Amino acid sequence: MDTRQLVGIGMTSQRTRNRLLQRLRDSGIKNERVLAIIGSTPRHLFVEEALAHRAYEDTALPIGYGQTISQPYTVARMTEILLGDNERLDKVLEIGTGCGYQAAVLSQLVEQVYTVERIEPLYQKARARLRKLGMHNVDANLSDGGWGLASNGPYQGILVAAAPEVIPPSLLEQLADGGRMVLPLGGETQKLTLVVRQGDEFVTETLEDALFVPFLSGIQH
Ligand code: SAH
């Protein structure tokens, strides 16, 4: 029998998790709380078993339906930007649940996470997975995130994990005063963008290059 199977993923992954954290630090991630959470969140449980051995590489991986689990660097960077100087946030909306990994990271820094996915099987799987992991402060929803989630807004933070060409107006409306929205903006070339709401003004800052799946409309069953 393969000794790795005997030792189990727990021990084998400690070294690989530390290597991942080092890589994220080298790539410029500074928020130590975010790093600690990435280090302790079991990413291998968010991908198919056949890909679990690659779960702690700093790379995006397929999750089916043409979608991917985001690269750990991207999750760390967006989380760090969303938090800004805040230790914790009260209410955050995520658009694009995918496998639920980003939501799981957020759930450890936010009182209540609302997440929205438009592909029904991904939504079903992510919801079941988050429940099983005991992440009860994540509310998963099947919906077109272009509408946001008005019933629970406004949100102190909005994180968009798919790239629209323009910011959906509903998301701007649902951002609380002083709230922060992080999203990739654009088509073939995308830029990670931070929007901070100050009253009726939306102060926008263009950050680094990004590479996300497109933001699509409608629900896919
Ligand atoms: N947050 C995920 C990343 C998923 S990839 C992670 O932790 O890895 C982006 C997801 O956004 C895909 O699952 C895609 O189906 C979803 N998506 C794209 N456009 C959307 C929309 N308008 N509303 C909701 N989800 C959307």
PDB file of N, CA and C in Angstrom, residues 34 37 92 95 111 118 122 137 190:
ATOM      1  N   VAL A  34      -5.769  36.154   7.182  1.00  0.00           N
ATOM      2  CA  VAL A  34      -6.221  35.516   5.940  1.00  0.00           C
ATOM      3  C   VAL A  34      -5.325  34.309   5.647  1.00  0.00           C
ATOM      4  N   ILE A  37      -6.145  31.377   7.874  1.00  0.00           N
ATOM      5  CA  ILE A  37      -7.407  30.719   7.481  1.00  0.00           C
ATOM      6  C   ILE A  37      -7.198  29.861   6.232  1.00  0.00           C
ATOM      7  N   VAL A  92     -21.589  39.917   4.267  1.00  0.00           N
ATOM      8  CA  VAL A  92     -20.918  39.934   2.964  1.00  0.00           C
ATOM      9  C   VAL A  92     -21.723  39.119   1.954  1.00  0.00           C
ATOM     10  N   ILE A  95     -20.821  36.670  -5.114  1.00  0.00           N
ATOM     11  CA  ILE A  95     -21.476  36.226  -6.352  1.00  0.00           C
ATOM     12  C   ILE A  95     -20.565  35.187  -7.004  1.00  0.00           C
ATOM     13  N   GLU A 111     -19.543  37.728   9.939  1.00  0.00           N
ATOM     14  CA  GLU A 111     -20.649  37.192  10.751  1.00  0.00           C
ATOM     15  C   GLU A 111     -21.590  36.360   9.890  1.00  0.00           C
ATOM     16  N   ARG A 118     -25.358  30.529 -10.119  1.00  0.00           N
ATOM     17  CA  ARG A 118     -26.389  30.403 -11.164  1.00  0.00           C
ATOM     18  C   ARG A 118     -26.481  28.993 -11.755  1.00  0.00           C
ATOM     19  N   LEU A 122     -23.917  22.981  -9.152  1.00  0.00           N
ATOM     20  CA  LEU A 122     -22.814  23.531  -8.344  1.00  0.00           C
ATOM     21  C   LEU A 122     -23.370  24.082  -7.030  1.00  0.00           C
ATOM     22  N   ASN A 137     -22.931  29.775   9.026  1.00  0.00           N
ATOM     23  CA  ASN A 137     -23.168  31.200   8.757  1.00  0.00           C
ATOM     24  C   ASN A 137     -23.012  31.525   7.271  1.00  0.00           C
ATOM     25  N   GLN A 190      -8.903  41.566 -17.979  1.00  0.00           N
ATOM     26  CA  GLN A 190      -9.665  41.925 -16.778  1.00  0.00           C
ATOM     27  C   GLN A 190      -8.746  42.572 -15.746  1.00  0.00           C
TER      28      GLN A 190
END
